[in-house]
Coordinates of C-alpha atoms in Angstrom, one line a residue:
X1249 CA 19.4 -3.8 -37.8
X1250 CA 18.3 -7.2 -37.5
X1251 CA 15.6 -8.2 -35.2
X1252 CA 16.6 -7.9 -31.7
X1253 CA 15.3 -10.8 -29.3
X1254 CA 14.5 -8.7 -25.4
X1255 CA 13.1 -10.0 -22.0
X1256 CA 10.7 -7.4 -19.9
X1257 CA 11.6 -9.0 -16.4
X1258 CA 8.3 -7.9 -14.0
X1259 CA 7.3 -9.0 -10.3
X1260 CA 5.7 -12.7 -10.0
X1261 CA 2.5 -12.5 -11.1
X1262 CA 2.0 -9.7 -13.5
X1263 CA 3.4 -11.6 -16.8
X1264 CA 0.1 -11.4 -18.3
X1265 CA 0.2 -7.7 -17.9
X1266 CA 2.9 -7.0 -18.9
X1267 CA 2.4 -9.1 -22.1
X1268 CA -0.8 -7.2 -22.3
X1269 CA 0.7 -3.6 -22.8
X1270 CA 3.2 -5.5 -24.9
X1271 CA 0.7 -6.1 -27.5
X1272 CA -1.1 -3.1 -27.3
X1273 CA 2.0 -1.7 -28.4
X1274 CA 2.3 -3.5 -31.4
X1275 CA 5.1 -6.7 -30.1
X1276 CA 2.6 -10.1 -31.0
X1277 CA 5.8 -12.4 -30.7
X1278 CA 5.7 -13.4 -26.9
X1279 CA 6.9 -16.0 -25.0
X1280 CA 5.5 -15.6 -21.3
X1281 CA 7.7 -17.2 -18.4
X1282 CA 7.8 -16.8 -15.0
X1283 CA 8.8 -13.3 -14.2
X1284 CA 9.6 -12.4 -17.6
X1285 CA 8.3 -12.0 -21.2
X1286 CA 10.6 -12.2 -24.3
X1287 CA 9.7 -10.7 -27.5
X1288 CA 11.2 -9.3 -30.2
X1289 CA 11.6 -5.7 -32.1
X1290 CA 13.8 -3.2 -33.6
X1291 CA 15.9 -0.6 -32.1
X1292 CA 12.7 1.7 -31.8
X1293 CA 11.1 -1.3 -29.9
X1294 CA 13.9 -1.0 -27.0
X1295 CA 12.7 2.9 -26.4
X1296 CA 8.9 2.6 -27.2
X1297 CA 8.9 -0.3 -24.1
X1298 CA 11.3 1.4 -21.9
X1299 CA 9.2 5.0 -21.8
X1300 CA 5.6 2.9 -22.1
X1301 CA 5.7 -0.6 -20.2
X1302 CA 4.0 0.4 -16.8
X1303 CA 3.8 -3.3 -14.6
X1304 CA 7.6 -4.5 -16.0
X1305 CA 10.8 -3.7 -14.3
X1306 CA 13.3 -3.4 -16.8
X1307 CA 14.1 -4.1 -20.5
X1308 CA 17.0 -6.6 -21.6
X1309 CA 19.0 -7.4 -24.5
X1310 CA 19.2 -11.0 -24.6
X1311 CA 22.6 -11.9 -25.9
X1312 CA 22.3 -15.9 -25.5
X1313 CA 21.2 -18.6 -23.4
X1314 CA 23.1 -22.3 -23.1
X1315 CA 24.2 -25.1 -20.3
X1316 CA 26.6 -24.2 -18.4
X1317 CA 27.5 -26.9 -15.6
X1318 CA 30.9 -26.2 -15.3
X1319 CA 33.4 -22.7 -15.6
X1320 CA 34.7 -23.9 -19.1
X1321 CA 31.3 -24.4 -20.3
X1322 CA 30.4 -20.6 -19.2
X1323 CA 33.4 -19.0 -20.5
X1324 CA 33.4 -21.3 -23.9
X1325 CA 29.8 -19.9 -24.1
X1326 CA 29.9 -16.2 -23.2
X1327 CA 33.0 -16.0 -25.5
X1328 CA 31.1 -17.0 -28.6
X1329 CA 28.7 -14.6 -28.8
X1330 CA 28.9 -11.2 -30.5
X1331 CA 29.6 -9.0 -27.9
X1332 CA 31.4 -6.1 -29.7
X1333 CA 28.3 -5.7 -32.1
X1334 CA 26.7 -3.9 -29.3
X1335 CA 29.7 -2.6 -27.0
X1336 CA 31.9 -0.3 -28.3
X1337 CA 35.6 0.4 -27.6
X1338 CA 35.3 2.8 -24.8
X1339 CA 32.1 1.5 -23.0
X1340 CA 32.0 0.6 -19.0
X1341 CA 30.6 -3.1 -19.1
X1342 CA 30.4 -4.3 -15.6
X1343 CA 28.7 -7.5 -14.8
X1344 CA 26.4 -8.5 -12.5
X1345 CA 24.6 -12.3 -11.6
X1346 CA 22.7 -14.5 -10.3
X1347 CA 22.2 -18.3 -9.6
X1348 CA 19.7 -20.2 -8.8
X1349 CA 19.4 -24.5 -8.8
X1350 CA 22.5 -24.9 -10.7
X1351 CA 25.4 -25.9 -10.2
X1352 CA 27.6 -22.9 -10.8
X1353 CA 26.3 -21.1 -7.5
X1354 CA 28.9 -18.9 -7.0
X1355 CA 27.9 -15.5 -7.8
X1356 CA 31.1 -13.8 -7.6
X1357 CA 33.1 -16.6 -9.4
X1358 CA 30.0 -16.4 -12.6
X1359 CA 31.1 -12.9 -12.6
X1360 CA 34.3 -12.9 -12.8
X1361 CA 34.3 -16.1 -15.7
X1362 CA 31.7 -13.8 -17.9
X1363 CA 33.7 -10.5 -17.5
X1364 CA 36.8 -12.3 -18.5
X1365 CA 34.9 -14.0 -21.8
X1366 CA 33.7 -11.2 -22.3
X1367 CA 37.5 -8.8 -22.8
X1368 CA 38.9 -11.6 -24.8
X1369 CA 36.0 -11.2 -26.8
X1370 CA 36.6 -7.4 -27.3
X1371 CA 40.1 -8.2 -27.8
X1372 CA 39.6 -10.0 -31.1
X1373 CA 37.9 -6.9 -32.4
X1374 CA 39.7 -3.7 -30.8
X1375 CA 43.1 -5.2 -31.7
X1376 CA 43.8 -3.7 -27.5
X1377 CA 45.0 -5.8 -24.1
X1378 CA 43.1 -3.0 -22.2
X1379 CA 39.6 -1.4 -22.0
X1380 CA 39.9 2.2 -19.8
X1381 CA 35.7 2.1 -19.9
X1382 CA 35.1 5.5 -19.6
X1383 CA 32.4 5.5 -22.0
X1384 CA 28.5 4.7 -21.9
X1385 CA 27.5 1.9 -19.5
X1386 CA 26.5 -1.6 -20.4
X1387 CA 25.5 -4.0 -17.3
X1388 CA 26.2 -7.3 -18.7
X1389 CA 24.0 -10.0 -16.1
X1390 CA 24.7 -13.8 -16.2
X1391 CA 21.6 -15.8 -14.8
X1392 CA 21.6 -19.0 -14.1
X1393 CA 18.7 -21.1 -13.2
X1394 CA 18.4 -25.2 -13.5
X1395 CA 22.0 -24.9 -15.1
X1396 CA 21.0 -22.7 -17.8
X1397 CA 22.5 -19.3 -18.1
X1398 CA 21.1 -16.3 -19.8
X1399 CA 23.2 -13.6 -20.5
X1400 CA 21.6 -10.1 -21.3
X1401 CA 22.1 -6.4 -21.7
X1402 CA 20.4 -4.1 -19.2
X1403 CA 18.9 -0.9 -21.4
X1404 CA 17.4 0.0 -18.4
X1405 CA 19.3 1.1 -15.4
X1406 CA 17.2 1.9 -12.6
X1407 CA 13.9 -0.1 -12.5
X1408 CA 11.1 0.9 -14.7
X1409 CA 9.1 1.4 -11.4
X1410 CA 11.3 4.9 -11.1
X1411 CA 9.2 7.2 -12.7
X1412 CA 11.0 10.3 -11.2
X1413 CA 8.0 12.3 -9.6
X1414 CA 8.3 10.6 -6.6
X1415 CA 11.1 12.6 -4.7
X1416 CA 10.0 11.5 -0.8
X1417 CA 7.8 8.5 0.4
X1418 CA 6.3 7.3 3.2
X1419 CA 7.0 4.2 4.9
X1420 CA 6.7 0.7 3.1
X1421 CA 5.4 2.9 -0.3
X1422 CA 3.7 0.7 -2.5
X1423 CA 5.9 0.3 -6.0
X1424 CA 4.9 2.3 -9.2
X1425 CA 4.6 -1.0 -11.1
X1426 CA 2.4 -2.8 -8.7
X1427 CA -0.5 0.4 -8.2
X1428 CA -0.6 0.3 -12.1
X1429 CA -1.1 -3.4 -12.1
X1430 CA -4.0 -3.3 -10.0
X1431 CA -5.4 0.0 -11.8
X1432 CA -5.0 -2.3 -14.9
X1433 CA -7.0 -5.1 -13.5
X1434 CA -9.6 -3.3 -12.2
X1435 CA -10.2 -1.9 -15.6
X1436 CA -11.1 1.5 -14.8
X1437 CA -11.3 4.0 -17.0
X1438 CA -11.2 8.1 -17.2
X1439 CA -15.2 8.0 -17.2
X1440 CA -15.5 6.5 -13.6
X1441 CA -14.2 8.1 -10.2
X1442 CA -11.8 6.8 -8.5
X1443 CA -10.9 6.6 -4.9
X1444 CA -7.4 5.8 -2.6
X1445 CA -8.8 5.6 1.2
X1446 CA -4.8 4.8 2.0
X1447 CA -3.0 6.6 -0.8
X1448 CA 0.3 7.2 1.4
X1449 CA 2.3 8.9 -0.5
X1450 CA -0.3 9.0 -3.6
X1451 CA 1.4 6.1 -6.1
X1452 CA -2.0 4.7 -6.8
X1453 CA -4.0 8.3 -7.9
X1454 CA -1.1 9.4 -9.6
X1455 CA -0.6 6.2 -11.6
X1456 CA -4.3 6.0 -12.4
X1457 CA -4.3 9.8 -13.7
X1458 CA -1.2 9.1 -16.0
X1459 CA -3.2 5.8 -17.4
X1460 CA -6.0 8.0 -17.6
X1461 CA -4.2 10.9 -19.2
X1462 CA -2.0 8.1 -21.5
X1463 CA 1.0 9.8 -20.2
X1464 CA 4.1 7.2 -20.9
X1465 CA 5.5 6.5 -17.2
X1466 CA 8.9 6.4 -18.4
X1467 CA 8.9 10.6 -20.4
X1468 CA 10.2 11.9 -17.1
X1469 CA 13.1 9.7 -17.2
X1470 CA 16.4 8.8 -18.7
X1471 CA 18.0 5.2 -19.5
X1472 CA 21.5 4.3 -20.1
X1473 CA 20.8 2.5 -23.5
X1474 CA 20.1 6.4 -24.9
X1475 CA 23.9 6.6 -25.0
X1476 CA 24.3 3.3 -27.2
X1477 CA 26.0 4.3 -30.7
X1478 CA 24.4 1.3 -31.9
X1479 CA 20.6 2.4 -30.9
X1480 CA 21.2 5.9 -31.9
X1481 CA 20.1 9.0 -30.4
X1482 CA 17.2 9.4 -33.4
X1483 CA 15.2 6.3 -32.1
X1484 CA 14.9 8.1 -28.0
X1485 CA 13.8 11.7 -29.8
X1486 CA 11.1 9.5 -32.5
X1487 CA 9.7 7.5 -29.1
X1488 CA 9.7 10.5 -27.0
X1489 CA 7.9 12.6 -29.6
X1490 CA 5.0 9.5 -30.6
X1491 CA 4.9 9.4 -26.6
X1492 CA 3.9 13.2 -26.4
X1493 CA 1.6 13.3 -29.2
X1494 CA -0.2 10.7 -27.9
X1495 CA -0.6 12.4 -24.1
X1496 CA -4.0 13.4 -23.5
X1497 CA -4.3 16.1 -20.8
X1498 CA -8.0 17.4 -22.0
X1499 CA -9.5 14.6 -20.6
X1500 CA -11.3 15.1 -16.9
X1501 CA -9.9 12.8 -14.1
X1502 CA -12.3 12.0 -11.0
X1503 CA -9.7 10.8 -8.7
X1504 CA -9.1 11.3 -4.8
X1505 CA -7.3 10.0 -2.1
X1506 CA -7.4 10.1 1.6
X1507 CA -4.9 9.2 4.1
X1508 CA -5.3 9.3 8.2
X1509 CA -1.8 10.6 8.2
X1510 CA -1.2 14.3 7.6
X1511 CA 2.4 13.8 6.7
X1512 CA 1.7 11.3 3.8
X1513 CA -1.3 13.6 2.3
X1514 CA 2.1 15.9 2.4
X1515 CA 4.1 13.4 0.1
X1516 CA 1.2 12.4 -1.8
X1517 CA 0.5 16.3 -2.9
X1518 CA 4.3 16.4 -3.3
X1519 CA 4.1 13.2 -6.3
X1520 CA 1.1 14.6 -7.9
X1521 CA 3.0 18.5 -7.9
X1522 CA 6.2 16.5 -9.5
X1523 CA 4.2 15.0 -12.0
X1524 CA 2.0 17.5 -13.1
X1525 CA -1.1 16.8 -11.5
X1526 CA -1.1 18.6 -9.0
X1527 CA -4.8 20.2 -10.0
X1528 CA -6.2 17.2 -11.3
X1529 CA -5.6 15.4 -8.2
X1530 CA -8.0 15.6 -4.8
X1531 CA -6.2 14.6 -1.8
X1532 CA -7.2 15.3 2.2
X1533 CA -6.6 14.1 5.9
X1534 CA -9.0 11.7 6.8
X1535 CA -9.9 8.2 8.5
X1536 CA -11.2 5.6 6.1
X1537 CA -14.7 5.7 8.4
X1538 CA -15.8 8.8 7.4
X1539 CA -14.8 8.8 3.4
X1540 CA -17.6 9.7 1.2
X1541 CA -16.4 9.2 -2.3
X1542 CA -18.3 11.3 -4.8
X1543 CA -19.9 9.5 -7.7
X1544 CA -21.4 6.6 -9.3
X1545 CA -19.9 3.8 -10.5
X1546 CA -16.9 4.6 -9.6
X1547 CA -14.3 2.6 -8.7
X1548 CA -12.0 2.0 -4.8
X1549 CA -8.2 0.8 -5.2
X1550 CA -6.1 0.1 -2.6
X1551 CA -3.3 -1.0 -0.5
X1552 CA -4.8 -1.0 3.0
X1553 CA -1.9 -0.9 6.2
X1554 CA -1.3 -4.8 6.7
X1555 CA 0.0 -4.4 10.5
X1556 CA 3.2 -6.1 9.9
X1557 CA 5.1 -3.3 9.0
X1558 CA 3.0 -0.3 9.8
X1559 CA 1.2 0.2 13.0
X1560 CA -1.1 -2.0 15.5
X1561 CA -2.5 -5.4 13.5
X1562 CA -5.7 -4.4 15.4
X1563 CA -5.7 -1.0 14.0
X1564 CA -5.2 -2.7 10.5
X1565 CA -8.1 -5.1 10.7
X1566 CA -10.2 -2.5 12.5
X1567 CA -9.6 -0.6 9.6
X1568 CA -10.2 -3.0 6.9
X1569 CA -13.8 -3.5 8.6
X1570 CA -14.7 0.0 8.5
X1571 CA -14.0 -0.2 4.9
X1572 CA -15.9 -2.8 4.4
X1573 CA -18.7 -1.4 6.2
X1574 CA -18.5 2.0 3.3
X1575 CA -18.1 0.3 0.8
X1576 CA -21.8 -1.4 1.7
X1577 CA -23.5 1.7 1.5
X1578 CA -21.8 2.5 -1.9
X1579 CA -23.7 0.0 -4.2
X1580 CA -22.5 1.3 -8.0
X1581 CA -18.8 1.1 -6.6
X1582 CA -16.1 -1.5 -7.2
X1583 CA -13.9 -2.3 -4.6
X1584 CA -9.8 -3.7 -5.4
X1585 CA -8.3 -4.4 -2.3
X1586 CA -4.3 -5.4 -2.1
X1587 CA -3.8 -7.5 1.5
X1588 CA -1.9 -10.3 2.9
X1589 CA -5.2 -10.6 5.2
X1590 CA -6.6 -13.9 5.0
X1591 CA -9.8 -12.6 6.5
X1592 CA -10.5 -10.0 4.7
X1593 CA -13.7 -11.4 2.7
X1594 CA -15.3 -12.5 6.6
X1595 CA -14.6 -8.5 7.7
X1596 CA -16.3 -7.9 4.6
X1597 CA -19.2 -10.3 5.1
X1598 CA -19.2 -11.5 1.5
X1599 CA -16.6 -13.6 -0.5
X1600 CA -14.4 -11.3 -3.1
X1601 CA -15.4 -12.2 -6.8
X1602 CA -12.4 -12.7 -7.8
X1603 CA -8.9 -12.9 -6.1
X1604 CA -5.6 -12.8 -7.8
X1605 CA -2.7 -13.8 -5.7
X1606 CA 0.0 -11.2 -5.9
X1607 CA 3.8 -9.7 -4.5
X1608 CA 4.4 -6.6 -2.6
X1609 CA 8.0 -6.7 -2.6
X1610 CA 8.4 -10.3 -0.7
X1611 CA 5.1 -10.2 0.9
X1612 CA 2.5 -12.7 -0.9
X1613 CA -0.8 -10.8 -1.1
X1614 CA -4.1 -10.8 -2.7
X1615 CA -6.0 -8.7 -5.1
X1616 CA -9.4 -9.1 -3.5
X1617 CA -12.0 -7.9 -6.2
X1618 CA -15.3 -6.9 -5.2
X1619 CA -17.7 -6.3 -7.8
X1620 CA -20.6 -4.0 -7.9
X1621 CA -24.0 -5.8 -7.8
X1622 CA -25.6 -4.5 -11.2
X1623 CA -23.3 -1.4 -11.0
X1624 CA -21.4 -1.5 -14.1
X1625 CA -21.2 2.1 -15.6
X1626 CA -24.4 2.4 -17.9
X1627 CA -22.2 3.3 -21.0
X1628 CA -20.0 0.3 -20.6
X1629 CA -21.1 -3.5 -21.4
X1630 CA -19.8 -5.9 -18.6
X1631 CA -17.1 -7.7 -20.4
X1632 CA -15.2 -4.7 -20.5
X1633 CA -15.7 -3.8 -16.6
X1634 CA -15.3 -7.4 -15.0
X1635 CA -11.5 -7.1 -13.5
X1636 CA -10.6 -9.7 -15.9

């Protein structure tokens, strides 16, 4: 097979992440853009990023990308490309859009013109007037921004972000993708405690124990694109198999949560049971003004209540201070703090040392990063441990 050309869309602001894992598995040819990164790879690539890729949401095949201003133009152009090379005969191909700053803004109607393109381009290949698409599923997207559309192949299906152990969740859960993100940036590592005094429903010390334990987030999973004749059912069993021989479950974790709410200390054991952590990970019932993490050099991420969706704002910031106020008496820790607050550094009585402006779902936030004062981990040299 030739050398397929794929997007990994992700939330605004974690590009560089995702690019990150993208050459740590081995893809060097990237082009990073605004919510996505396109690379290339073989057929294996398309599993290997699927079951590994931990901060992108799904993997496309892109299939083409050209002007389209008007209908003709998006037909003409949907029509020429080589369609039945990756759909079979018997395959369900629904289509699904979007539109933004062009001209074509009608969703439905983009639809409609790239499913239609699309038959007539089967039809010059199955020699048939009619497609019963009973077979595997392949969601076809248009997406059109400044004019230009993209069309692409989800392998996918359900984002990347469903990992499968999390079977309940507490209210406004914070997304699979995003707690690995800011695991990622806070470059912690197996040596080092960490500590969640708001896991919820546990997503951030579950993530950091399968980072720790290199367990691909995507093993517990399937994918549509593992039912494509053209990928083959070979390349899912040789990416499944590299992803197991590389999981590392002899390592020890050091990470703990705590939650004020009984019933989310509930879901968070829950997530950790599903995902076979459930001994690895320490979780109790308690307010953030009496957490003692255990440790040196450890390392606090979290997604503090903002107040906007859950409880009292004053309970929020009230909490935020008393965190602040721990974390002062903890001088070998790191702090990584995901909030909306504005005043979150004047709780804190210090400005962050570094912030990084990020999304949880449509809220904008910021990673506030606080480093230790001359607490990097005594085995570790600082480049390695600054949250870069």
């Amino acid at each position: 097979m030739d050398p397929i050309e794929l997007i990994a869309t992700c939330p605004m602001g974690l590009e560089a992440l995702v690019a990150r894992e993208l050459k740590t598995l081995g893809y060097e040819d990237l082009l990073v853009e605004n919510g996505r990164v396109t690379f290339r790879g073989d057929a294996l690539a398309v599993a290997r990023t699927n079951l590994w890729l931990r901060t992108a949401d799904r993997i496309l095949i892109k299939m083409g990308e050209f002007k389209a201003v008007t209908f003709d133009e998006l037909f003409e152009g949907t029509r020429a490309l080589p369609w039945p090379d990756w759909i079979p005969g018997d395959a369900e191909f629904p289509v699904e859009g979007r539109s933004h700053k062009s001209q074509l803004s009608s969703v439905p109607a983009c639809q409609g013109i790239v499913k239609k393109a699309v038959v007539e381009k089967m039809k010059e290949r199955y020699r048939t007037d009619w497609f019963q698409e009973s077979g595997a599923r392949f969601v076809i997207e248009v997406a059109l921004l400044n004019d230009i559309a993209t069309l692409t192949i989800d392998t996918t299906g359900p984002s990347l972000h469903k990992r499968g152990y999390r079977k309940l969740v507490t209210e406004a859960p914070l997304k699979e993708t995003l707690a690995a993100a800011m695991i990622q940036l806070s470059r912690w590592n197996p040596e080092r405690p960490l500590y969640d005094p708001f896991c919820g429903s546990g997503t951030i010390p579950v993530e950091a124990a399968m980072i720790g334990w290199n367990i691909a987030p995507g093993l517990r999973r399937s994918f549509p694109a593992e039912h494509w004749p053209i990928l083959g059912k070979a390349v899912w069993e040789e990416a499944r198999e590299e992803a197991y021989d590389e999981l590392r479950d002899d390592v020890p974790l050091q990470i703990a949560g705590s939650d004020i709410d009984p019933a989310a200390i509930e879901v968070a054991q829950a997530a950790a049971k599903s995902a076979g952590l459930g001994k690895e990970l320490k979780f109790e019932v308690l307010p953030v003004a009496k957490i003692r993490p255990k440790g040196d050099y450890g390392v606090i991420v979290t997604n503090p209540p903002y107040g906007e969706r859950l409880g009292d704002k004053a309970e929020a910031e009230k909490a935020l201070r008393q965190l602040g106020s721990i974390v002062t008496q903890m001088p070998t820790w790191s702090s990584f703090v995901l909030s909306p607050n504005k005043q979150l550094e004047h709780y804190w009585g210090k400005p962050a040392d570094k912030r990084r402006k990020l999304f949880n779902g449509r809220i904008e936030c910021a990673l506030y990063q606080f480093f230790a004062p001359g607490g990097l981990h005594p085995k570790r040299n600082k480049s390695n441990d600054s949250g870069q």
